[in-house]
Amino acid sequence: MKVDMSFLADGKSGEWSIETFTVPKEDLSQMISMFKTGRGVPEGTYKRLKRSGTVVMSNTPDEIRDFSHFTYKAKGSVLINGLGIGCVVKVLLDKPEITKITVIEKSEDVINLVAPYFNDDRLTIIHADAFEYKPNKGELFNFVWHDIWDYICADNLPEMATLHRKYGKKSEWQDSWAKSQCQRAKRSERSYF
């Protein structure tokens, strides 16, 4: 699956930036990454979100694969913790069975960079921290996706557990970005990155 995010303009807001980048054919660094982590980027042109020079999210195939099970299942009212470059939002807005999307994003700069490119009445983006945000009384979500971490590592698991408890009675189904990889990292006590 490919998610075309070329409509996002490259730009900078505060410590955050969106950049277009190209991976050339047979890029040695990507081959090494694939060998070491099982994750690499094939030849192509992509978008990435960076904070102070660190890549936080991109529309590369591995990143898309990480959330594809969620976007395939999702329907009805959806809550997303973490906007990123909006890949999950883009895929969900293409599904007619999605009635409402609420995105909670901690960084106003990320909202400034990404939100202007999405114009759909089903979408609401709220500037708030995922751990502090309180849905309206009685508000329920069919599906919830948590995607607020920069790296795949076991250290993310306690925060994932906190968010899953928080939304356990507010959702029918929820998951977190790269949760199974983080659990594997915990079992092997090593980080992928």
Short mmCIF file of C-alpha atoms in Angstrom, two decimals:
data_model
loop_
_atom_site.label_atom_id
_atom_site.label_comp_id
_atom_site.label_asym_id
_atom_site.label_seq_id
_atom_site.Cartn_x
_atom_site.Cartn_y
_atom_site.Cartn_z
CA MET A 1 0.00 0.00 0.00
CA LYS A 2 1.24 3.47 -0.86
CA VAL A 3 -0.13 6.70 0.61
CA ASP A 4 0.63 9.69 -1.58
CA MET A 5 1.35 12.69 0.65
CA SER A 6 2.89 14.84 -2.09
CA PHE A 7 0.11 17.41 -1.53
CA LEU A 8 1.83 18.42 1.74
CA ALA A 9 4.15 21.39 1.20
CA ASP A 10 7.63 21.25 2.61
CA GLY A 11 7.89 23.72 5.46
CA LYS A 12 9.01 24.52 8.97
CA SER A 13 7.16 25.58 12.11
CA GLY A 14 9.14 25.89 15.33
CA GLU A 15 11.32 22.83 15.80
CA TRP A 16 9.19 20.79 13.37
CA SER A 17 9.57 20.46 9.60
CA ILE A 18 8.10 18.54 6.68
CA GLU A 19 10.55 17.55 3.95
CA THR A 20 10.45 15.69 0.68
CA PHE A 21 13.24 13.13 0.36
CA THR A 22 14.31 10.64 -2.27
CA VAL A 23 15.88 7.25 -1.75
CA PRO A 24 18.00 6.26 -4.76
CA LYS A 25 18.04 2.78 -6.20
CA GLU A 26 20.20 0.35 -4.20
CA ASP A 27 20.93 2.83 -1.39
CA LEU A 28 23.56 1.11 0.78
CA SER A 29 22.32 2.67 4.03
CA GLN A 30 18.84 1.26 3.39
CA MET A 31 20.27 -2.17 2.62
CA ILE A 32 22.17 -2.10 5.93
CA SER A 33 19.05 -0.93 7.79
CA MET A 34 17.01 -3.74 6.24
CA PHE A 35 19.64 -6.27 7.27
CA LYS A 36 19.93 -4.96 10.86
CA THR A 37 16.31 -4.12 11.66
CA GLY A 38 14.13 -5.66 8.97
CA ARG A 39 13.01 -2.12 8.10
CA GLY A 40 14.32 -0.23 5.10
CA VAL A 41 13.09 2.22 2.50
CA PRO A 42 12.87 1.19 -1.16
CA GLU A 43 13.70 3.51 -4.00
CA GLY A 44 11.24 6.39 -4.30
CA THR A 45 10.24 9.89 -3.22
CA TYR A 46 8.61 10.35 0.19
CA LYS A 47 7.59 12.92 2.81
CA ARG A 48 8.90 12.97 6.38
CA LEU A 49 8.17 14.87 9.57
CA LYS A 50 11.20 15.90 11.60
CA ARG A 51 11.60 17.42 15.05
CA SER A 52 14.92 19.19 15.55
CA GLY A 53 16.48 17.07 12.80
CA THR A 54 15.13 13.70 14.04
CA VAL A 55 12.75 11.86 11.71
CA VAL A 56 9.53 11.18 13.60
CA MET A 57 7.28 9.90 10.81
CA SER A 58 7.22 9.32 7.06
CA ASN A 59 5.05 7.79 4.38
CA THR A 60 7.52 4.99 3.65
CA PRO A 61 6.17 1.46 3.11
CA ASP A 62 7.17 0.20 6.58
CA GLU A 63 5.36 3.11 8.25
CA ILE A 64 2.25 2.52 6.13
CA ARG A 65 2.34 -1.20 6.88
CA ASP A 66 2.50 -0.36 10.62
CA PHE A 67 -1.01 1.14 10.58
CA SER A 68 -2.64 -0.70 7.68
CA HIS A 69 -4.37 -3.26 9.93
CA PHE A 70 -5.96 -0.37 11.82
CA THR A 71 -7.12 1.58 8.77
CA TYR A 72 -8.47 -1.62 7.18
CA LYS A 73 -10.64 -2.41 10.23
CA ALA A 74 -11.67 1.13 11.18
CA LYS A 75 -15.22 2.35 10.68
CA GLY A 76 -17.61 4.75 12.38
CA SER A 77 -16.14 7.19 14.89
CA VAL A 78 -12.33 7.12 15.19
CA LEU A 79 -9.90 8.73 17.64
CA ILE A 80 -6.24 9.12 16.68
CA ASN A 81 -3.61 10.18 19.19
CA GLY A 82 -0.84 11.77 17.11
CA LEU A 83 -1.29 13.54 13.75
CA GLY A 84 2.15 13.00 12.21
CA ILE A 85 2.03 13.93 8.52
CA GLY A 86 -1.58 12.77 8.35
CA CYS A 87 -1.15 9.43 6.57
CA VAL A 88 -3.68 7.65 8.80
CA VAL A 89 -6.12 10.54 8.39
CA LYS A 90 -5.71 10.48 4.59
CA VAL A 91 -6.43 6.75 4.37
CA LEU A 92 -9.43 6.99 6.71
CA LEU A 93 -10.98 9.96 4.89
CA ASP A 94 -10.99 7.83 1.73
CA LYS A 95 -13.31 5.32 3.49
CA PRO A 96 -17.03 6.19 3.29
CA GLU A 97 -17.73 4.07 6.39
CA ILE A 98 -15.77 6.57 8.52
CA THR A 99 -18.28 8.99 10.07
CA LYS A 100 -16.01 11.01 12.36
CA ILE A 101 -12.27 11.39 13.02
CA THR A 102 -10.94 13.13 16.11
CA VAL A 103 -7.18 13.70 16.17
CA ILE A 104 -5.37 14.70 19.35
CA GLU A 105 -2.02 16.37 18.59
CA LYS A 106 0.31 17.78 21.24
CA SER A 107 2.32 20.04 18.94
CA GLU A 108 0.69 23.17 17.59
CA ASP A 109 3.55 23.35 15.06
CA VAL A 110 2.61 19.94 13.63
CA ILE A 111 -1.00 21.09 13.38
CA ASN A 112 0.14 24.27 11.57
CA LEU A 113 2.15 22.22 9.07
CA VAL A 114 -0.42 19.49 8.35
CA ALA A 115 -4.00 20.53 9.19
CA PRO A 116 -4.43 23.11 6.38
CA TYR A 117 -4.21 20.29 3.82
CA PHE A 118 -7.24 18.43 5.16
CA ASN A 119 -10.70 19.85 4.53
CA ASP A 120 -13.39 17.37 5.50
CA ASP A 121 -16.32 17.93 7.87
CA ARG A 122 -15.72 14.50 9.43
CA LEU A 123 -12.29 15.60 10.75
CA THR A 124 -11.61 17.50 13.98
CA ILE A 125 -8.02 18.17 15.10
CA ILE A 126 -7.59 19.11 18.76
CA HIS A 127 -4.42 20.65 20.19
CA ALA A 128 -3.95 18.60 23.37
CA ASP A 129 -1.76 15.98 25.05
CA ALA A 130 -3.04 12.41 24.57
CA PHE A 131 -2.51 11.64 28.26
CA GLU A 132 -4.41 14.72 29.44
CA TYR A 133 -7.22 14.97 26.84
CA LYS A 134 -10.67 14.13 28.15
CA PRO A 135 -13.33 13.14 25.60
CA ASN A 136 -16.78 14.63 26.11
CA LYS A 137 -18.91 12.86 28.69
CA GLY A 138 -20.53 9.83 27.12
CA GLU A 139 -18.44 10.09 23.94
CA LEU A 140 -17.48 6.69 22.54
CA PHE A 141 -15.22 5.73 19.65
CA ASN A 142 -15.49 2.65 17.48
CA PHE A 143 -11.72 2.59 16.87
CA VAL A 144 -8.75 4.27 18.58
CA TRP A 145 -5.18 4.49 17.28
CA HIS A 146 -2.26 5.65 19.44
CA ASP A 147 0.80 6.85 17.50
CA ILE A 148 2.84 9.31 19.55
CA TRP A 149 6.27 7.65 19.79
CA ASP A 150 9.42 8.45 17.82
CA TYR A 151 11.09 5.02 18.02
CA ILE A 152 10.19 1.37 18.25
CA CYS A 153 11.41 0.24 21.66
CA ALA A 154 10.21 -1.51 24.80
CA ASP A 155 10.25 1.81 26.67
CA ASN A 156 7.00 2.73 24.87
CA LEU A 157 5.03 -0.12 26.46
CA PRO A 158 4.13 1.58 29.79
CA GLU A 159 2.71 4.61 27.94
CA MET A 160 0.83 2.30 25.57
CA ALA A 161 -0.67 0.50 28.55
CA THR A 162 -1.71 3.83 30.09
CA LEU A 163 -3.47 4.95 26.91
CA HIS A 164 -5.14 1.55 26.42
CA ARG A 165 -6.51 1.72 29.98
CA LYS A 166 -7.64 5.31 29.46
CA TYR A 167 -9.65 4.46 26.32
CA GLY A 168 -10.61 0.90 27.25
CA LYS A 169 -14.20 1.84 28.15
CA LYS A 170 -14.39 4.57 25.51
CA SER A 171 -13.69 2.35 22.49
CA GLU A 172 -14.70 -0.91 20.86
CA TRP A 173 -11.17 -1.57 19.54
CA GLN A 174 -7.80 0.11 19.94
CA ASP A 175 -4.15 -0.43 19.12
CA SER A 176 -0.81 1.37 19.26
CA TRP A 177 1.85 1.96 16.63
CA ALA A 178 4.40 -0.88 16.51
CA LYS A 179 3.08 -2.42 19.75
CA SER A 180 3.98 -5.98 18.75
CA GLN A 181 7.53 -4.93 17.77
CA CYS A 182 7.89 -3.17 21.14
CA GLN A 183 6.72 -6.32 22.91
CA ARG A 184 9.27 -8.38 20.93
CA ALA A 185 11.96 -5.85 21.87
CA LYS A 186 10.96 -6.22 25.53
CA ARG A 187 11.22 -9.99 25.30
CA SER A 188 14.65 -9.76 23.72
CA GLU A 189 15.58 -6.65 25.77
CA ARG A 190 16.84 -4.75 22.78
CA SER A 191 15.65 -1.81 20.71
CA TYR A 192 15.21 -1.92 16.96
CA PHE A 193 16.63 1.57 16.59
#
